[in-house]
PDB file of C-alpha atoms in Angstrom:
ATOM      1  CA  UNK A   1     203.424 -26.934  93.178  1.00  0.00           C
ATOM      2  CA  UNK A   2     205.837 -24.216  93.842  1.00  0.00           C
ATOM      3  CA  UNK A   3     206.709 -21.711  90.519  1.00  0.00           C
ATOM      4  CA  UNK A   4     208.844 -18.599  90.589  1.00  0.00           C
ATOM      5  CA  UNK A   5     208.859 -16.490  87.591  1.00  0.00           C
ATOM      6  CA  UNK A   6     212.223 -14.730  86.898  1.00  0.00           C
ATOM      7  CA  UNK A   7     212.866 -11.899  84.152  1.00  0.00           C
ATOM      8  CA  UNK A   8     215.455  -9.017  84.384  1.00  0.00           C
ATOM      9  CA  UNK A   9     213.866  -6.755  86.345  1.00  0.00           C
ATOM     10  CA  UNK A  10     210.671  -8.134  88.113  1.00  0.00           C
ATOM     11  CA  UNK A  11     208.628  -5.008  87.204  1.00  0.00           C
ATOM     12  CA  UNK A  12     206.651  -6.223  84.312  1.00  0.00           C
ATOM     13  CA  UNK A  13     206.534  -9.836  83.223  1.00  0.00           C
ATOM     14  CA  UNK A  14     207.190 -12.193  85.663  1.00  0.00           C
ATOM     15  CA  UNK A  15     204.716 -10.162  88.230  1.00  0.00           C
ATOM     16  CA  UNK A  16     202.400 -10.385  85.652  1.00  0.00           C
ATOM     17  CA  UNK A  17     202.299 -14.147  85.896  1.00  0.00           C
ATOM     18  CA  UNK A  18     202.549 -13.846  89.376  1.00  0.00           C
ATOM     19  CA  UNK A  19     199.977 -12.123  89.324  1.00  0.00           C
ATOM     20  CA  UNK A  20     197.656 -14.094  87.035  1.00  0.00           C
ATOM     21  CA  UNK A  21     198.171 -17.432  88.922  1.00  0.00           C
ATOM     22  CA  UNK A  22     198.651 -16.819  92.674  1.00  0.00           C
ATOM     23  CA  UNK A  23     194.955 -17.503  93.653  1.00  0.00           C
ATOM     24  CA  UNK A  24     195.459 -20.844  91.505  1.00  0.00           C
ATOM     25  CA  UNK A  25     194.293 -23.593  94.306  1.00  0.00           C
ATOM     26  CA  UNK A  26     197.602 -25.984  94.231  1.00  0.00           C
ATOM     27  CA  UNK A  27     200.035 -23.342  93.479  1.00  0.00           C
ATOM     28  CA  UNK A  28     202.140 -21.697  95.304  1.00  0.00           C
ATOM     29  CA  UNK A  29     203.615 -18.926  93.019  1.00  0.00           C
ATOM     30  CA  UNK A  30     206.050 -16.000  93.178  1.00  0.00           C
ATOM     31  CA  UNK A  31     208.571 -13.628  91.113  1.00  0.00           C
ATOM     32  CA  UNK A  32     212.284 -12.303  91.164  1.00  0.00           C
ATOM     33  CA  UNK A  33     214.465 -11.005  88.454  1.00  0.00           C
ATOM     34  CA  UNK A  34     218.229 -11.057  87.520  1.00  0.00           C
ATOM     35  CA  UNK A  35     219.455  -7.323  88.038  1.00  0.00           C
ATOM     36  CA  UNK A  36     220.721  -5.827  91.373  1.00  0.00           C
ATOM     37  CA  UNK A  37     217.836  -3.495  91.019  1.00  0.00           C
ATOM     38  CA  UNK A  38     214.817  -5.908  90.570  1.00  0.00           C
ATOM     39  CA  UNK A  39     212.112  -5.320  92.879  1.00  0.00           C
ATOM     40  CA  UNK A  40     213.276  -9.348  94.520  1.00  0.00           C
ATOM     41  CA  UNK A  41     216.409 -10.217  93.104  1.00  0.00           C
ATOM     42  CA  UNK A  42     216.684 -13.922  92.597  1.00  0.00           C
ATOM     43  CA  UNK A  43     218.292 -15.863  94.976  1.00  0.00           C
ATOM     44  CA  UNK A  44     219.765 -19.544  95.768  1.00  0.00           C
ATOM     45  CA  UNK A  45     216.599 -19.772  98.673  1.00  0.00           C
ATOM     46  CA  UNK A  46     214.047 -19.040  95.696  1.00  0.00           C
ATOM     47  CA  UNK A  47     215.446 -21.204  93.064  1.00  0.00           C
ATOM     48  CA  UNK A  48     215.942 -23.800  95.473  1.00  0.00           C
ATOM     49  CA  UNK A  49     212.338 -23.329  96.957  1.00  0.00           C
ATOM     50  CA  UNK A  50     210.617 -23.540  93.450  1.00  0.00           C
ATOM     51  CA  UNK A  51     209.233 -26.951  91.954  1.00  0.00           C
ATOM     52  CA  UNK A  52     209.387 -25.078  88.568  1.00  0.00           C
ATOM     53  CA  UNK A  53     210.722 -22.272  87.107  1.00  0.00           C
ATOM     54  CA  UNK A  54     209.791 -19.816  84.221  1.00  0.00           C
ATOM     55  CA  UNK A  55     211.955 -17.214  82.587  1.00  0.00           C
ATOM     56  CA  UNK A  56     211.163 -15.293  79.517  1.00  0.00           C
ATOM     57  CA  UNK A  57     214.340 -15.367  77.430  1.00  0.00           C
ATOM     58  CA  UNK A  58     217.330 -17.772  76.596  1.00  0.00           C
ATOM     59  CA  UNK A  59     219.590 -15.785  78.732  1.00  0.00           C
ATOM     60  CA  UNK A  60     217.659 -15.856  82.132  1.00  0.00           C
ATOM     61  CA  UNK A  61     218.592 -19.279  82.073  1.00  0.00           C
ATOM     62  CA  UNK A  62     222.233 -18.841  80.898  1.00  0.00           C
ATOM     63  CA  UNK A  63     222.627 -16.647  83.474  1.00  0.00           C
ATOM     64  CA  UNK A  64     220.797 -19.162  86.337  1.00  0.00           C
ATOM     65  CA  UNK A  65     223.406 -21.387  85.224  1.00  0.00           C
ATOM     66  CA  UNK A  66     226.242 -19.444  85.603  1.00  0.00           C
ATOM     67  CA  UNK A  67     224.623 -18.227  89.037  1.00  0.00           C
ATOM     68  CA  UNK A  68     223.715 -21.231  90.939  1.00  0.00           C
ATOM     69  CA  UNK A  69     226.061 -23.758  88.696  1.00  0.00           C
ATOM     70  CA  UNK A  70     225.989 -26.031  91.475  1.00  0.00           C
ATOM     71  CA  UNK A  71     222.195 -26.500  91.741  1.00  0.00           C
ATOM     72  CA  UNK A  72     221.497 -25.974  87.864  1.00  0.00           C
ATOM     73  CA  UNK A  73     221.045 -29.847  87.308  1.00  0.00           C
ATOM     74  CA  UNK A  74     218.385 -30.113  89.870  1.00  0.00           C
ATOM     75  CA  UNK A  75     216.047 -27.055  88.591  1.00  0.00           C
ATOM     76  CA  UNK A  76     213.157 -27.476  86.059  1.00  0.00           C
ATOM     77  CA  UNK A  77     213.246 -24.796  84.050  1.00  0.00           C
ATOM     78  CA  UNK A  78     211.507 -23.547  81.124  1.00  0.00           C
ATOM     79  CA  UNK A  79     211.798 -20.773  78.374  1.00  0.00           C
ATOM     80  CA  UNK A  80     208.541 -18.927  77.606  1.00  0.00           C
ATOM     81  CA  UNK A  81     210.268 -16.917  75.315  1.00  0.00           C
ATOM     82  CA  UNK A  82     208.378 -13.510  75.667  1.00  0.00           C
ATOM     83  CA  UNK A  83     210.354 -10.227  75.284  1.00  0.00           C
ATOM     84  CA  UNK A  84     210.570  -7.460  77.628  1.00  0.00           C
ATOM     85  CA  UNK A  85     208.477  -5.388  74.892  1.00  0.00           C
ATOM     86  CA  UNK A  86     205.449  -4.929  77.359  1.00  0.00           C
ATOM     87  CA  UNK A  87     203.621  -2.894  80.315  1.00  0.00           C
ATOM     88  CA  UNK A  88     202.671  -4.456  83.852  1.00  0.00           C
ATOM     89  CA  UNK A  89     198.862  -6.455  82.967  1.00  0.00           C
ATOM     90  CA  UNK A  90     199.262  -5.052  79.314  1.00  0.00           C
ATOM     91  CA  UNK A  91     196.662  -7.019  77.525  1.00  0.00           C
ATOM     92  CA  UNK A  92     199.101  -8.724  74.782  1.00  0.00           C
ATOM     93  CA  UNK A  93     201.571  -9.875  77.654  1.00  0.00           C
ATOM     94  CA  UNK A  94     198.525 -11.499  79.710  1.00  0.00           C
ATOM     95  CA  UNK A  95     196.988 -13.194  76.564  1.00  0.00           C
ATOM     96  CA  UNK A  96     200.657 -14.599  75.591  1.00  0.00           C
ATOM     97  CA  UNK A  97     201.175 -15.655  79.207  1.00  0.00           C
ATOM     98  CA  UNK A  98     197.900 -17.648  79.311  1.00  0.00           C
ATOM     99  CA  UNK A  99     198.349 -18.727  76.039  1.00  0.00           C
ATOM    100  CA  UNK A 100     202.103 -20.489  77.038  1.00  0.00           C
ATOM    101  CA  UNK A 101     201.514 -21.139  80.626  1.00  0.00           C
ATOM    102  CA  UNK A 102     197.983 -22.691  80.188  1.00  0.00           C
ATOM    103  CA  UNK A 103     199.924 -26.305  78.977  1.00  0.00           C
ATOM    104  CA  UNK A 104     201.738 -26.079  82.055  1.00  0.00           C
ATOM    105  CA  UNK A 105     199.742 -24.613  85.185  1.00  0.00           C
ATOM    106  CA  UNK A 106     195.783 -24.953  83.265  1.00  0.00           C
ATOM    107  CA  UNK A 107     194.029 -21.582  82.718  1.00  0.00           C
ATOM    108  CA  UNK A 108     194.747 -18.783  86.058  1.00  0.00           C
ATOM    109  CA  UNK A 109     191.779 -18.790  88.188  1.00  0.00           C
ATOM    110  CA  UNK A 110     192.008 -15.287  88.490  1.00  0.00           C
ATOM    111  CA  UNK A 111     189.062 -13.181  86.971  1.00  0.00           C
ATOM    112  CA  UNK A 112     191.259 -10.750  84.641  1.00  0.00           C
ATOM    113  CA  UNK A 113     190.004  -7.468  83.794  1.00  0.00           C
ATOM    114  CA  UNK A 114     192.168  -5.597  81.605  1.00  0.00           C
ATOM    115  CA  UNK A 115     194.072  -2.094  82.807  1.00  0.00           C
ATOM    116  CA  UNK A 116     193.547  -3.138  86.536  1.00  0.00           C
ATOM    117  CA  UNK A 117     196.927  -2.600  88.382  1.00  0.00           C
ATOM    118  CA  UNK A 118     198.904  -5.139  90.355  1.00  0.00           C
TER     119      UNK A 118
END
């Protein structure tokens, strides 16, 4: 399964989940954001590449729609509703992430050791 990850700015949450699940056997997993100055903006080729995809608040998805209107029908997308209150592999943000994405993609194989960078 391919999953992108998209929040505003790709710095903190969705490279956290990237993070946490890209040495998941099955998965193929990456992250963008919304803003100009993301780190990888979000594009038509990633949405259209991904099998599912996560954002972290109501308007990432308002704003996908408005985006890529013509594809929005076709994209599986769900909420995880986490805000942008958090550090890169803060410990909160990882535990919330497993806690939400765990129904979805099982636990992340990945061996996490709090405070380790990305």
């Amino acid at each position: 399964m391919k999953v992108l990850f998209i929040c505003t700015y790709n710095i903190c949450r969705s490279v956290t989940a990237e993070w946490l699940y890209k040495e998941n056997v099955g998965l193929s997993v990456k992250s963008a954001g919304l803003s100009l100055d993301s780190k990888v903006v979000v594009s038509e080729e990633l949405v259209l590449w991904a099998d599912q995809i996560f954002v972290f608040e109501k308007y990432q998805r308002a704003e996908l729609r408005k985006r890529f209107s013509f594809h929005y029908a076709k994209l599986k997308i769900e909420c995880l509703y986490i805000e942008d209150l958090y550090a890169p592999m803060d410990c909160v943000l990882i535990d919330l992430l497993v806690s939400k994405l765990s129904k979805y993609l099982g636990l992340p194989n990945r061996v996490i050791s709090y405070g380790e960078e990305l």
